[in-house]
Short mmCIF file of C-alpha atoms in Angstrom, two decimals:
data_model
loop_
_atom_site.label_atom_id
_atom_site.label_comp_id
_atom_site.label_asym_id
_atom_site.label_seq_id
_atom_site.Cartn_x
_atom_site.Cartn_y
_atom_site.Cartn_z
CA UNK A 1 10.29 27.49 3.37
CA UNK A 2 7.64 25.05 1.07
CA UNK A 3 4.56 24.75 0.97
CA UNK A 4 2.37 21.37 1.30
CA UNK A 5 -0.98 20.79 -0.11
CA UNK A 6 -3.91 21.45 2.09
CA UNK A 7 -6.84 20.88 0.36
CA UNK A 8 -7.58 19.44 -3.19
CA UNK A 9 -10.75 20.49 -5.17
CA UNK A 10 -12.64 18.30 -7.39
CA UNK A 11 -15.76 19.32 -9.85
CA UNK A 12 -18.60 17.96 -8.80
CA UNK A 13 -22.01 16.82 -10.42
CA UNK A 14 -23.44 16.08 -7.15
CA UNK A 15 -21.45 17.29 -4.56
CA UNK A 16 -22.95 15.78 -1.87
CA UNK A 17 -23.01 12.29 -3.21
CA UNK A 18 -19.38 12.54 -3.60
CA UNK A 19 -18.57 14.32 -0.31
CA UNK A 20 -20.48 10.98 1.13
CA UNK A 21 -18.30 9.01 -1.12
CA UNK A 22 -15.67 10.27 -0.01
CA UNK A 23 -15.77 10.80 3.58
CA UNK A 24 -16.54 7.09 3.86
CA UNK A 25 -13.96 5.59 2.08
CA UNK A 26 -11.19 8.33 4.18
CA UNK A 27 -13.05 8.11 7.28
CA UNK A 28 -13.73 12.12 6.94
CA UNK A 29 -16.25 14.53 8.12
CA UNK A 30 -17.81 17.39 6.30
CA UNK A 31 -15.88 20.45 7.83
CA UNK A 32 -18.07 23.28 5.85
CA UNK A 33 -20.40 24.28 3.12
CA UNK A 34 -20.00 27.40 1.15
CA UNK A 35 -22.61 29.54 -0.39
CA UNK A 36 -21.95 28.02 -3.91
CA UNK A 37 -22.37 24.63 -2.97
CA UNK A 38 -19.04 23.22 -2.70
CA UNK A 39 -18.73 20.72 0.54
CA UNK A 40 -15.23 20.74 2.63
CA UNK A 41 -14.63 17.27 3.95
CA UNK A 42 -11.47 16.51 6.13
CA UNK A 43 -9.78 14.72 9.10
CA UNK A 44 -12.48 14.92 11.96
CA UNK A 45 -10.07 15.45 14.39
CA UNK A 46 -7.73 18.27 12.67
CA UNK A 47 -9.61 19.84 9.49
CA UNK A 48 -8.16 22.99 7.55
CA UNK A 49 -4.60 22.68 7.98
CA UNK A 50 -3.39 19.32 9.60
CA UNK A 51 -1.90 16.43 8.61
CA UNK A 52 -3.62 15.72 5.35
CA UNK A 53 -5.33 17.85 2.76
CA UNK A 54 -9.48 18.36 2.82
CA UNK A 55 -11.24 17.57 -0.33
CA UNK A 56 -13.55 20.06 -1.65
CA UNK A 57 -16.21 18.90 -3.52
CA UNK A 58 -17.01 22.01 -6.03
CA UNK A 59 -20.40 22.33 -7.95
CA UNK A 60 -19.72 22.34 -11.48
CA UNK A 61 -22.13 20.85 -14.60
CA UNK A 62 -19.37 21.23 -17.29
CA UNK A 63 -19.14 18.07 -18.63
CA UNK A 64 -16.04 16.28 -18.04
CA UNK A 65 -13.41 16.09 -21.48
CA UNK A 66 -12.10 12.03 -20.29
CA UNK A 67 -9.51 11.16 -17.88
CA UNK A 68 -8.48 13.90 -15.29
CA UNK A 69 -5.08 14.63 -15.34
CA UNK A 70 -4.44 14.01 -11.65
CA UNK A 71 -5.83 11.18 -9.51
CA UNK A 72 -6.08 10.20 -5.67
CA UNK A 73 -4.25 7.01 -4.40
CA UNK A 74 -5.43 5.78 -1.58
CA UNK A 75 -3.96 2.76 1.22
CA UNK A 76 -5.59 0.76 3.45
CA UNK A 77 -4.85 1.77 6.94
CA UNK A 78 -6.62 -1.41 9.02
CA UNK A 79 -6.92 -4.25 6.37
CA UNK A 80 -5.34 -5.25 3.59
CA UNK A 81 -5.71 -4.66 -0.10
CA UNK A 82 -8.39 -7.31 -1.06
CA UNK A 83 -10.55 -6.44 1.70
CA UNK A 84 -10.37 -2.99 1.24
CA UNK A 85 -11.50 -3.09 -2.22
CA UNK A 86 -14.48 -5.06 -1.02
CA UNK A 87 -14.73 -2.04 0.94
CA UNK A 88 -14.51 0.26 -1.79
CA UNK A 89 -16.90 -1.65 -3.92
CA UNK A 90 -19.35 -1.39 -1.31
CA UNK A 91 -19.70 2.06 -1.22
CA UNK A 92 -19.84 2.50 -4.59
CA UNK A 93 -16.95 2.43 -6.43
CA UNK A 94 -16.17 0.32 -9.62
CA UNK A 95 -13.29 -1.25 -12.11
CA UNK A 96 -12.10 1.24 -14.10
CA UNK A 97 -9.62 0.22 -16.99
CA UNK A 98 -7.23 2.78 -17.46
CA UNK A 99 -5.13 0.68 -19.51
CA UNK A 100 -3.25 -1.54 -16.68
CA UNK A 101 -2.01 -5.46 -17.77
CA UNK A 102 -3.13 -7.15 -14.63
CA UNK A 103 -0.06 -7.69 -13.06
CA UNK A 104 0.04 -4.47 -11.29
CA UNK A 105 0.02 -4.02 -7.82
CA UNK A 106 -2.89 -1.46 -7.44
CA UNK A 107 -6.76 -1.54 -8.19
CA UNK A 108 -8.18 1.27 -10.95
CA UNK A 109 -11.08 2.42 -9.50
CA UNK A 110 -14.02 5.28 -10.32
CA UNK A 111 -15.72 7.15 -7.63
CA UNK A 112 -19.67 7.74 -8.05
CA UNK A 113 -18.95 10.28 -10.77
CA UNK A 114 -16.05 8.14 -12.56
CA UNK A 115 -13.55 10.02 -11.45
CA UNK A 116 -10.44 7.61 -10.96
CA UNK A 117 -8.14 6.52 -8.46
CA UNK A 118 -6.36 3.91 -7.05
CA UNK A 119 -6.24 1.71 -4.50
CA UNK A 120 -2.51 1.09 -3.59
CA UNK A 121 -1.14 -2.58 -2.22
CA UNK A 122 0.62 -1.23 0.58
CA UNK A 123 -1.15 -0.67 4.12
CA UNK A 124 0.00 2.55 5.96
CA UNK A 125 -0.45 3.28 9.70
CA UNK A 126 -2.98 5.59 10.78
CA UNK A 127 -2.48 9.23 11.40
#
């Protein structure tokens, strides 16, 4: 038996900006809202428990210490990487220099709240 991630949790300034953030750029729904203020997001068509983990966007005003020791990669699923990041850019994500040369193949992004992640070259079929 293993287990496999269903749901990741990230601190949140503004939980619902980021919950908009996010569902946009994964094409996710808000599944829930709990009594503290954290927002579930997820898969519209399988939530809690399929195919890919939910985010949950916590409430939380501790300041944040610098780079979070774990970040999201994302692929495009319909497009590929240079549009995407047009995409991404859109909605409100920015450059984020994390150290990288320029020669990699990935994008350093920040989300609203700066938290990073990266935009992968690689385009992966839809679920």
């Amino acid at each position: 038996m293993a287990c496999r991630i269903s749901e990741l949790v990230l601190d949140a300034a503004d939980p619902d900006r980021l919950a908009a953030f996010w569902s946009e750029v994964l094409g996710y729904v808000e599944l829930g809202r709990e009594a503290d203020g954290s927002i579930e997001i997820g898969p519209p068509d399988a939530g809690f428990g399929g195919p890919q983990p939910t985010l949950v966007l916590s409430p939380s005003s501790d300041a944040r210490p610098g780079k979070l020791p774990l970040h999201i990669d994302v692929n495009a699923t319909d497009r590929d990487q240079d549009d995407e990041l047009e995409r991404l850019l859109a909605l409100g994500a920015r450059p984020a220099d994390v150290g990288q040369t320029g020669t990699e193949g990935w994008h350093v992004l920040a989300d609203p709240e700066g938290n990073e992640f990266c935009l992968l070259r690689t385009r992966l079929q839809p679920l």
